Coordinates of C-alpha atoms in Angstrom, one line a residue:
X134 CA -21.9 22.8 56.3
X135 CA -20.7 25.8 58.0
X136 CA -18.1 28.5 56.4
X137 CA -18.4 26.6 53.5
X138 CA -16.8 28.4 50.7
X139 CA -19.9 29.2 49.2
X140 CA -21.0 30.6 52.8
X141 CA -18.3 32.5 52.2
X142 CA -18.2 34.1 49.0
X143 CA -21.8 35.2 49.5
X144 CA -20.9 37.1 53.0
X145 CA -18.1 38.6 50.7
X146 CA -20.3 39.8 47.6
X147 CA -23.8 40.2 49.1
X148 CA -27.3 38.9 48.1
X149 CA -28.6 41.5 46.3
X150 CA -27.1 43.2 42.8
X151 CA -24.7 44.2 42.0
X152 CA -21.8 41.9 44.1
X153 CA -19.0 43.4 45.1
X154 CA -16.6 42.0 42.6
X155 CA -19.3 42.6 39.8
X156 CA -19.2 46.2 41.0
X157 CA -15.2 47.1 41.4
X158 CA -14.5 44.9 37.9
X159 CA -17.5 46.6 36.0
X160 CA -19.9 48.9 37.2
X161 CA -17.3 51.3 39.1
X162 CA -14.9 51.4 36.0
X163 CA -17.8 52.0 33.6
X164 CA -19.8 54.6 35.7
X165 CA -16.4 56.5 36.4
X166 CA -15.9 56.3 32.6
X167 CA -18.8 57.2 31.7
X168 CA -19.8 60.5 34.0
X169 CA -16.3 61.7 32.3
X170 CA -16.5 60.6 29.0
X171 CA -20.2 60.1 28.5
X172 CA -22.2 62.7 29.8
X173 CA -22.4 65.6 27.8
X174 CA -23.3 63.7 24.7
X175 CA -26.0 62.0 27.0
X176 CA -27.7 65.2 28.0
X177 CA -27.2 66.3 24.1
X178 CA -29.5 63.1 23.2
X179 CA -32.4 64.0 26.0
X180 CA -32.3 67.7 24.6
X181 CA -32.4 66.6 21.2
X182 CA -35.0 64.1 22.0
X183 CA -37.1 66.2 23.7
X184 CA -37.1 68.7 20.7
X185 CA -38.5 65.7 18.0
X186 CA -40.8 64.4 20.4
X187 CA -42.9 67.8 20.5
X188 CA -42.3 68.2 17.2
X189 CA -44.3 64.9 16.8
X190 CA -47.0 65.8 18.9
X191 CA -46.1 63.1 21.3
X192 CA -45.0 65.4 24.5
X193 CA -47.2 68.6 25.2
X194 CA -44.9 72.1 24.7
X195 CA -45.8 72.9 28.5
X196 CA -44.9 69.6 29.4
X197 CA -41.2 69.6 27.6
X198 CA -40.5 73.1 29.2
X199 CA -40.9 71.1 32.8
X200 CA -38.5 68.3 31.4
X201 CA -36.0 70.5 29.9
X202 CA -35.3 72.7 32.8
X203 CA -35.1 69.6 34.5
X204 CA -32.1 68.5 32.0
X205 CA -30.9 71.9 32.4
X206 CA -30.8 71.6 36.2
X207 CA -28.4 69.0 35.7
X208 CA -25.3 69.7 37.5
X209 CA -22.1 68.2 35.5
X210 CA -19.5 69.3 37.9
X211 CA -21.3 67.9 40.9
X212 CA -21.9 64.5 38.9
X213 CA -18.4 64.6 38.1
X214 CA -17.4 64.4 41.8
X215 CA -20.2 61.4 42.6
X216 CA -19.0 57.6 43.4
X217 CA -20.9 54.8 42.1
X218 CA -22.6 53.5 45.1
X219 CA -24.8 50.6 43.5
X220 CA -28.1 52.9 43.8
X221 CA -28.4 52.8 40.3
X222 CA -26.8 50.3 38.1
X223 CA -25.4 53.1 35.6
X224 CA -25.4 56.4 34.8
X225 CA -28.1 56.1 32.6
X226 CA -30.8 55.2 35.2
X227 CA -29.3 57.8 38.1
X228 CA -29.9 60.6 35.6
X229 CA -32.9 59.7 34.7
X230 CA -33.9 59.1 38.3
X231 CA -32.6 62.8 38.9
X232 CA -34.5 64.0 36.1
X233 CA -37.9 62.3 37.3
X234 CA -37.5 63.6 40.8
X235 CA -37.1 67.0 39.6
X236 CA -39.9 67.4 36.8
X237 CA -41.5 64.2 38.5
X238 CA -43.2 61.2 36.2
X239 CA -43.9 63.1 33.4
X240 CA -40.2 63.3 32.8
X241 CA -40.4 59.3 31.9
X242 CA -41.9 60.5 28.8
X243 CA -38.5 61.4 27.9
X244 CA -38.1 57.5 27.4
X245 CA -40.8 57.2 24.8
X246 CA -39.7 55.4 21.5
X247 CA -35.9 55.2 22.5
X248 CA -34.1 52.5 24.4
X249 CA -30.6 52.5 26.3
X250 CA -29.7 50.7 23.3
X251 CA -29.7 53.1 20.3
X252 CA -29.2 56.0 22.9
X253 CA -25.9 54.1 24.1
X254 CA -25.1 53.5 20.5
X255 CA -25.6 57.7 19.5
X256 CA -23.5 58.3 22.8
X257 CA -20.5 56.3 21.9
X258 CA -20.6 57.6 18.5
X259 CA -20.7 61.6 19.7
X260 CA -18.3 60.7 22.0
X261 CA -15.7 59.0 19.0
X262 CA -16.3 61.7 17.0
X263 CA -15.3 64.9 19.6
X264 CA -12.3 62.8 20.1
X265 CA -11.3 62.2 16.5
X266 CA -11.2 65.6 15.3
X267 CA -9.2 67.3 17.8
X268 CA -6.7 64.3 16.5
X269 CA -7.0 64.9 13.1
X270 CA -6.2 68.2 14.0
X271 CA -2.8 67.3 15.3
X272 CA -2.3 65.3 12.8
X273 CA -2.4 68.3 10.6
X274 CA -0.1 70.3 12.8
X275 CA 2.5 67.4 12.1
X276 CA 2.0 67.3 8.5
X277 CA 2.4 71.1 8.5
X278 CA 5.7 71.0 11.0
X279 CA 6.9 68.1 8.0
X280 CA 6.1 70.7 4.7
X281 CA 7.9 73.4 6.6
X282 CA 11.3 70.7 7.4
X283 CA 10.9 69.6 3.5
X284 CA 11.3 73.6 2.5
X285 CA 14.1 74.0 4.4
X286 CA 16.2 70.7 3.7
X287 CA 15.2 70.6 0.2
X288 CA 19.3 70.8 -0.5
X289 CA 20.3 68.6 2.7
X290 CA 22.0 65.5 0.9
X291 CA 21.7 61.9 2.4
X292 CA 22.0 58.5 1.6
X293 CA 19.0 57.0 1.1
X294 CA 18.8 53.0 2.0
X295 CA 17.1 50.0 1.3
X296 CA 17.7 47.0 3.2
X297 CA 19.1 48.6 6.3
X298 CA 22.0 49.6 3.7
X299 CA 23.3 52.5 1.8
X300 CA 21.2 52.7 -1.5
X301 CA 21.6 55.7 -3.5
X302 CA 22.0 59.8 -2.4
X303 CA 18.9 61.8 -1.9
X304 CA 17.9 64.7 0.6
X305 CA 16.0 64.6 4.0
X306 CA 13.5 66.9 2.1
X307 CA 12.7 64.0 0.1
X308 CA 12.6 61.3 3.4
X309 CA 10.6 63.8 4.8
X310 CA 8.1 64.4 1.6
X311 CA 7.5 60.6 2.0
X312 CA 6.7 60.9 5.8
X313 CA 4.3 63.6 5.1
X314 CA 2.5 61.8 2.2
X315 CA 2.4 58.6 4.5
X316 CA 0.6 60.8 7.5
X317 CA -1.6 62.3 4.5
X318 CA -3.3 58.8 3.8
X319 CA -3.7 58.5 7.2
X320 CA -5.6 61.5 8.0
X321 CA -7.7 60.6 5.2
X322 CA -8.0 57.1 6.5
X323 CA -9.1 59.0 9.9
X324 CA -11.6 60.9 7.9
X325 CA -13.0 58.1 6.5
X326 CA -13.7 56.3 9.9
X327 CA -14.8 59.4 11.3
X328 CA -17.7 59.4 8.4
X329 CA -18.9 56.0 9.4
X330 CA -18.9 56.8 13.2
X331 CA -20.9 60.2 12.1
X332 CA -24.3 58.3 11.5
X333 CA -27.0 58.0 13.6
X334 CA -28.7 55.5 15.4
X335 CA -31.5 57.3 17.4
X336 CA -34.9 55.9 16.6
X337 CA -33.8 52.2 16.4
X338 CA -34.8 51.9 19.9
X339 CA -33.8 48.6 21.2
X340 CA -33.8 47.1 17.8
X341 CA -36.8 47.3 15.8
X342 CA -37.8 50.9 15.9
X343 CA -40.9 52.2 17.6
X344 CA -44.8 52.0 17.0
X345 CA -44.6 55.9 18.2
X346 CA -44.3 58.2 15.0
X347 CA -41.1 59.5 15.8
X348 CA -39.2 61.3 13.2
X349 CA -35.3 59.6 12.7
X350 CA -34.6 62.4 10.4
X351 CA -34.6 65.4 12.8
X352 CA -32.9 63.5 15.0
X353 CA -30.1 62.8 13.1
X354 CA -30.0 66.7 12.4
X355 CA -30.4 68.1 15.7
X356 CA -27.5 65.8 17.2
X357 CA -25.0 66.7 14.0
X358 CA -25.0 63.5 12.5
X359 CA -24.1 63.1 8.5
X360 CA -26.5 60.1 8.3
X361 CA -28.7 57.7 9.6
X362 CA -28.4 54.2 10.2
X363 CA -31.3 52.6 8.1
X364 CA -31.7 49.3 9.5
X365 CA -32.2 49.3 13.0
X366 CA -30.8 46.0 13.9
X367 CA -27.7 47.1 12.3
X368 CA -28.2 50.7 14.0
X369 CA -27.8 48.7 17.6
X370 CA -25.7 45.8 16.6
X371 CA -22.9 47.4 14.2
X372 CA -19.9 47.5 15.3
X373 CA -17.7 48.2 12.3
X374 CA -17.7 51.9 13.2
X375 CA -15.7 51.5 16.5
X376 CA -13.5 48.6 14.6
X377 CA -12.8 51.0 11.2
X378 CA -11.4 53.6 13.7
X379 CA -9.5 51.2 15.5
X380 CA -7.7 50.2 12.0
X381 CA -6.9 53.5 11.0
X382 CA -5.5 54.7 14.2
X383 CA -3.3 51.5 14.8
X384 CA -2.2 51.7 11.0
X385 CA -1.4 55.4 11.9
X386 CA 1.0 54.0 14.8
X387 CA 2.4 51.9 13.0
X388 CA 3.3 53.9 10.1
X389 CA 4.8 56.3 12.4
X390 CA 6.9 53.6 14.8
X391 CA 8.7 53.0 11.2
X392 CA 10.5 56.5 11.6
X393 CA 10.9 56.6 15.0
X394 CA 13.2 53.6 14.8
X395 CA 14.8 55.6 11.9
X396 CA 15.2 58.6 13.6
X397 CA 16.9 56.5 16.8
X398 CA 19.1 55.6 14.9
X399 CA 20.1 58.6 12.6
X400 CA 20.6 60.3 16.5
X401 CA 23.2 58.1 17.2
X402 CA 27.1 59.3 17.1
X403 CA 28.2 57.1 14.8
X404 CA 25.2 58.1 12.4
X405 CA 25.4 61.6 13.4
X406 CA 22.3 63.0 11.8
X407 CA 21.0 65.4 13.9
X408 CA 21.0 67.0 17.3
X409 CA 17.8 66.9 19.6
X410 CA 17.1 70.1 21.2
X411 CA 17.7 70.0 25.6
X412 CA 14.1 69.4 26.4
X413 CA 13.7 66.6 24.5
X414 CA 17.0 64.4 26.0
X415 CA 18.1 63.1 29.1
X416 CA 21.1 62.5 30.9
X417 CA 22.8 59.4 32.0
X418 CA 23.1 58.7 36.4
X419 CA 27.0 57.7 35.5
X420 CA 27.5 58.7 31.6
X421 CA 28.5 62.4 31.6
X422 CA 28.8 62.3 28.0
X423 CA 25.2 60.5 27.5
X424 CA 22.4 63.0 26.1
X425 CA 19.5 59.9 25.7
X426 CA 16.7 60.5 22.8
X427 CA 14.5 59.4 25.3
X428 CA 11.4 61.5 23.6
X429 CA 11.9 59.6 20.5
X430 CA 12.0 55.7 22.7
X431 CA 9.3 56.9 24.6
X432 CA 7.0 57.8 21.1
X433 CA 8.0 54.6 19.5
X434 CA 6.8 53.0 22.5
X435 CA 3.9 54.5 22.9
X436 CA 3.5 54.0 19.4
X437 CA 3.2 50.0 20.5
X438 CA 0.9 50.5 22.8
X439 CA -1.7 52.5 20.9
X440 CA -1.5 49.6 18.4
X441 CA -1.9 47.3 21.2
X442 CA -5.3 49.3 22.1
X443 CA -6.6 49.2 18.9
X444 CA -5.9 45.1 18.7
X445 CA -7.8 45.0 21.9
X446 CA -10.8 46.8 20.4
X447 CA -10.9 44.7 17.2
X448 CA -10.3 41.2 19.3
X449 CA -12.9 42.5 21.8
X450 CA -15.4 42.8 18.0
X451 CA -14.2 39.7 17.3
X452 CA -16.8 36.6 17.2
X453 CA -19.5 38.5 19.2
X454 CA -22.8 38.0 18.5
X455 CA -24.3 40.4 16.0
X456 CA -26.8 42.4 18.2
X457 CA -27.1 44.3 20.9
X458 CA -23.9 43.4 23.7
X459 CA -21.9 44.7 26.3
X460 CA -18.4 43.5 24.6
X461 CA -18.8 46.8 22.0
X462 CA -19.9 48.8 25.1
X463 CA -18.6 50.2 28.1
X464 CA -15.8 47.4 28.5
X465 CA -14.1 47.9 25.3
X466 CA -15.0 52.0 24.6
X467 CA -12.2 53.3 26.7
X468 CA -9.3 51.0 25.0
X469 CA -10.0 52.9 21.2
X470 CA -10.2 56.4 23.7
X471 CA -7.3 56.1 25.3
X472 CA -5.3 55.3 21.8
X473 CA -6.7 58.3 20.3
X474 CA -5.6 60.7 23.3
X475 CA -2.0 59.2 23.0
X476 CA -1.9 59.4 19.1
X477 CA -2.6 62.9 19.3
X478 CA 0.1 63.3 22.0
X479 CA 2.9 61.7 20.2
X480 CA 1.9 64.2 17.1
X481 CA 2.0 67.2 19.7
X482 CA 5.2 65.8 20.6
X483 CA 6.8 64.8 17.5
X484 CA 6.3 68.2 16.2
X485 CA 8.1 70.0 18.6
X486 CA 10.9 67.9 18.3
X487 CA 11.2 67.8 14.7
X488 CA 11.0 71.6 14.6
X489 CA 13.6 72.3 17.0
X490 CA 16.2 69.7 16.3
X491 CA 19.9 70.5 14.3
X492 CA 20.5 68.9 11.4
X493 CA 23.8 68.1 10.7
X494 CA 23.9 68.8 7.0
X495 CA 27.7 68.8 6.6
X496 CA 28.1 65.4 8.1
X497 CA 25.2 63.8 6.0
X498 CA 27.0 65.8 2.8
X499 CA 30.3 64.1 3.8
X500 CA 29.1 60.6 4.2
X501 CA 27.5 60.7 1.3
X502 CA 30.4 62.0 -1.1
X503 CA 32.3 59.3 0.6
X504 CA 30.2 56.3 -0.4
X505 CA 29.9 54.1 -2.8
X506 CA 25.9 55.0 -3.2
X507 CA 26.2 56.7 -5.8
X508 CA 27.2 54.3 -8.9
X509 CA 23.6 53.8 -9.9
X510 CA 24.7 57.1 -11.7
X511 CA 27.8 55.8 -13.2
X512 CA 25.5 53.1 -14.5
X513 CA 23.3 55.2 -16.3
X514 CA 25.9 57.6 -18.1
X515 CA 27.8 54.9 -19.4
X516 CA 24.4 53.5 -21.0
X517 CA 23.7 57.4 -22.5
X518 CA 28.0 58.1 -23.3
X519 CA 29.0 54.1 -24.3
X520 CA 25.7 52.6 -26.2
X521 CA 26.2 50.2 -23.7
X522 CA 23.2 48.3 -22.2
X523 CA 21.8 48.9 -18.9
X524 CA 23.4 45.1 -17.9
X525 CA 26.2 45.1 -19.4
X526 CA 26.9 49.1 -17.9
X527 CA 26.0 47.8 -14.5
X528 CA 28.6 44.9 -14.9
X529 CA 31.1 47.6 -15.1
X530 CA 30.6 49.3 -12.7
X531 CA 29.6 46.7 -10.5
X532 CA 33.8 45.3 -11.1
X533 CA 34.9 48.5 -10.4
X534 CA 33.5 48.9 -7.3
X535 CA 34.7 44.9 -6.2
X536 CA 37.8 45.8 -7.7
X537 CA 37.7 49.1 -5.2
X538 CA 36.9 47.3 -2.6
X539 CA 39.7 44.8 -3.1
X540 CA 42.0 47.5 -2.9
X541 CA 40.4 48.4 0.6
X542 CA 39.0 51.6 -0.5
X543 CA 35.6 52.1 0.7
X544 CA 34.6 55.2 -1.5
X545 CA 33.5 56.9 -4.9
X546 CA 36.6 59.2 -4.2
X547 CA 39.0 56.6 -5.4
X548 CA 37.1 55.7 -8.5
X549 CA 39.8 57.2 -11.6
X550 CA 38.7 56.9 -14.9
X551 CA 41.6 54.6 -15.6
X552 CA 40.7 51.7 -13.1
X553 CA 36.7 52.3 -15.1
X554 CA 38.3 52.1 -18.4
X555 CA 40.7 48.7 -17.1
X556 CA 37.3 47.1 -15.9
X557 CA 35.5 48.7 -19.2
X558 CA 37.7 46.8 -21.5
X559 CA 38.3 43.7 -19.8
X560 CA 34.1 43.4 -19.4
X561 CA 32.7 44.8 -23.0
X562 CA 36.0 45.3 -25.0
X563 CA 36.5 49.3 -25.2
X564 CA 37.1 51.8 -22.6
X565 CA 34.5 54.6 -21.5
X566 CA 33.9 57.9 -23.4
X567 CA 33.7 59.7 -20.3
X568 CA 36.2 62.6 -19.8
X569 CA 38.0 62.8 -16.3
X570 CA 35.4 66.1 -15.8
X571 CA 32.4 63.8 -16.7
X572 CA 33.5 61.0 -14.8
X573 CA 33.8 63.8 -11.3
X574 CA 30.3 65.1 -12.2
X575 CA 28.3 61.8 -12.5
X576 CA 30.0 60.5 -9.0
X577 CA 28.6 63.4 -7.2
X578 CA 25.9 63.0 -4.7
X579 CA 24.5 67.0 -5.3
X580 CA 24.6 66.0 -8.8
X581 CA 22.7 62.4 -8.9
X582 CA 20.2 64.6 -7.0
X583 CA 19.7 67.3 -9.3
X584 CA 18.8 65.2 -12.5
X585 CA 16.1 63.2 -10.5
X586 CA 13.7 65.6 -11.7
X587 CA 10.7 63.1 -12.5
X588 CA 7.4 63.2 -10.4
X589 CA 8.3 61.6 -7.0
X590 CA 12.0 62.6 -7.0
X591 CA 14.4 64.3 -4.7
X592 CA 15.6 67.4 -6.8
X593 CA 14.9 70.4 -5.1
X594 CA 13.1 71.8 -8.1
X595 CA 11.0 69.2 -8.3
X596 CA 10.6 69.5 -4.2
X597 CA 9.4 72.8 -4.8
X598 CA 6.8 71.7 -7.2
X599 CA 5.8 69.0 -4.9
X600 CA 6.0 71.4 -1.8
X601 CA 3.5 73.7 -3.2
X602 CA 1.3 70.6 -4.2
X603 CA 1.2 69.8 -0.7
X604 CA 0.4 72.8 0.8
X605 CA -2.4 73.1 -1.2
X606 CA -3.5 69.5 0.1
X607 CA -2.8 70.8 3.6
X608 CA -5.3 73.9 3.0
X609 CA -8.6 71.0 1.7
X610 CA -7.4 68.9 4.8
X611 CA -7.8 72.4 7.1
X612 CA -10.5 73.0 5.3
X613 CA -12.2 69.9 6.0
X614 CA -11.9 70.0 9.6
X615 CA -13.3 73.6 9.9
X616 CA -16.1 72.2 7.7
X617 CA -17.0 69.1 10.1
X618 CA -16.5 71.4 13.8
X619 CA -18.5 74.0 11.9
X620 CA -21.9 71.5 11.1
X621 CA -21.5 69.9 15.0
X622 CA -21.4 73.6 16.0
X623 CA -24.3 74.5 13.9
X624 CA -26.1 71.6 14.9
X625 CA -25.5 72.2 18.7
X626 CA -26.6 75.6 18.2
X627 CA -30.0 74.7 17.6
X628 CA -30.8 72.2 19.8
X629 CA -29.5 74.9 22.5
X630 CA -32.1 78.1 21.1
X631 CA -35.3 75.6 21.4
X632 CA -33.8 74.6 24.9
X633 CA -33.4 78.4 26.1
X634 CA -36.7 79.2 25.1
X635 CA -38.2 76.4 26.9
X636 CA -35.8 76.9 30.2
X637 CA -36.4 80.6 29.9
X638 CA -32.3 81.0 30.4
X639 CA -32.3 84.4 29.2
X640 CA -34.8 85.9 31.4

């Protein structure tokens, strides 16, 4: 049967490999991904590979100068620019079909005792790692912008709330103190996942190692890896490195969407927290009065999508087969990417507008000295002044504040010490000790503040206690960071002075 549909499809994708949907759904996406995300760690692993294999006796010296200044001849920018034209199925195979036809067959020898598989493995994990510390590192630029907001709103008074309602008085010093501790756990949740993406697979070849006497060790060395993946089934099959960083960079979305619906709404009129600064709003096409957080929408809703990536990453892990497969491979790389680079832009962004905004202290003063948040207070001093129990105390001045409200008053400003003493003696049978003084000291916000002195709290002598706590921690995080860029430096360095005395790149 003529122009069957079968006749059809096969004029359509071809006869030979790779089809032409096979090649615009897969191999085009993954070569263009990989000859931009993949390529310098590939020619890292050749170098690096080259190194051990002399080392080991198993390539001549003269021989490995003739590959190496075929690596070296490599040009990046001109890859860079190439289109996949179904020559080669990957990247892997059209550099190492440039590599042969410049040092010829001897450079096959590159290949002994390793496999796309472990290679692939070491590549995505280089790759993960270059892109989580330059996150981390915003990270820490946020956390810093945060301490230095905390120092300088250590006296702002707000109401805190629970429940979407008004709880008790506290400061923004102390909303942002918890931000900043929240963002601490997780950079150290990103630290962790960066330690288990930091090991190395080289040597596993395609999963049972080699019969060639390589040496795993050095390898792991040269390419600035922390450790080695013992088993090498596990070394090709594991997956748990791409899925742990998934986790903490979704929970790190999430954590941070919680504020950004928080801030969206302290930005509103009515709430009348702050002010965002002009580069950070937009204007309405028919509102003149409109000035639209839009930088603070668009975070919390990029914030969605990151977690979405990282959902995509850990349902792509799930039920797989545990070995070598393409689901943790070039498909599923570029979701856990792309919610890194946007993390670490939201950070870059929140920053700036956190540090440039206008707090409007009075206004958050105001609402809370109008507000009934503060009885908590009350509470307590009548428990220290009457001998009353916490219960019965909060019965008190839990009537007072109905009784208040009955009266269509809606804050601590109406309170008198003769409606407290009514309720007092109508609930435990004596009035309140309190003076009229006492009573105006206890049912103000600056002063329910000050006494919450204890670990944790919002006075702003215990803020400064805390502040200085968390700079320190900000200083071990630095520190950290520096440590990690300066053992991948340290480690590229010498992979590089074995390569320039092979290639003769000083001459």
């Amino acid at each position: 049967m003529k122009n069957s549909l079968r006749d059809k499809i096969i004029e359509t994708e071809g006869t030979v490999f790779p089809s032409k949907t096979y090649t615009s759904l897969v191999l085009e996406p993954a070569y263009n991904e990989a000859k931009h995300q993949l390529l310098d760690s590939m020619i890292e692993i050749h170098n690096a590979h080259l190194i051990m294999l002399v080392e080991q006796g198993l390539v001549g010296k003269d021989e490995a100068k003739k590959i190496a200044k075929a690596v070296s001849h490599l040009d990046q920018d001109e890859i860079q620019k190439r289109s996949y034209t179904g020559e080669f199925e990957d990247l892997f195979f059209e550099v190492e079909h440039a590599l042969i036809e410049d040092a010829g067959d001897l450079a096959g020898n590159l290949h002994i005792a390793r496999s796309r598989n472990d290679m692939g493995i070491a590549i995505y994990r280089m790759t993960l790692r270059k892109k989580l510390l330059p996150l981390i590192e915003k990270a820490l630029k946020l956390r810093e912008a945060l301490i230095e907001m905390t120092t300088e709103h250590k006296e702002t008074i707000m109401i805190g709330y629970t429940h979407t309602q008004q709880a008790q008085p506290t400061t923004l010093a102390h909303y942002l103190n918890a931000m900043t501790d929240m963002l601490t756990r997780d950079i150290i949740r990103l630290q962790s996942a960066y330690k288990t993406v930091n090991r190395s697979s080289m040597g596993a070849a395609a999963l049972t190692t080699s019969g060639f006497a390589i040496n795993r060790e050095r390898m792991k060395d040269l390419l600035g890896f922390e450790d080695m993946i013992d088993n090498a089934w596990d070394a090709v099959a594991g997956a748990d490195y791409i899925a742990e960083t998934a986790t903490a960079v979704q929970l790190s979305a999430l954590n941070l969407g919680r504020s950004m619906q928080d801030f969206l709404l302290w930005g509103t009129q009515e709430y009348g927290a702050f002010l965002l600064s002009a580069p950070y709003v937009q204007i309405s096409s028919i509102m003149p009065q409109k000035r639209n957080p839009v930088s603070i929408e668009h975070m919390r809703a990029l914030l969605s999508s990151v977690a979405g990536d990282c959902q995509t990453v850990l349902l792509m892990v799930h039920n797989t087969p545990f070995g070598d497969i393409v689901d943790t491979e070039d498909d599923m790389q570029p979701y856990i990417w792309k919610a890194i680079e946007r993390l670490g832009g939201i950070y870059e962004l929140l920053t700036s507008v956190l540090l440039t905004m206008e707090v409007n202290k009075e206004t958050l003063l105001k609402r809370a000295r109008e507000s009934f948040a503060n009885v908590t207070e009350l509470a307590d001093t009548i428990v220290r002044s009457d001998g009353l129990s916490f219960r019965q105390a909060h019965h008190v001045v839990s009537s007072t504040v109905k009784e208040l409200t009955n009266q269509g008053k809606t804050s601590l400003e109406s309170l008198t010490l003769e409606l407290l003493n009514e309720q007092s003696k109508k609930i435990v049978g004596k009035e309140s000790t309190l003076t009229v003084e006492e009573l105006k000291q206890v049912l103000s916000p600056e002063y329910f503040v000050k006494i919450r002195d204890l670990e944790g709290g919002p006075s702003p002598s215990r803020m400064e206690k805390t502040i200085k706590t968390r700079l320190t921690e900000q200083e071990e995080l630095s520190a950290w960071l520096d440590e990690k860029r300066e053992h991948l430096n340290k480690s590229a360095a010498k992979v590089s002075s074995f390569i320039t005395d092979w290639t003769g790149a000083n001459e």
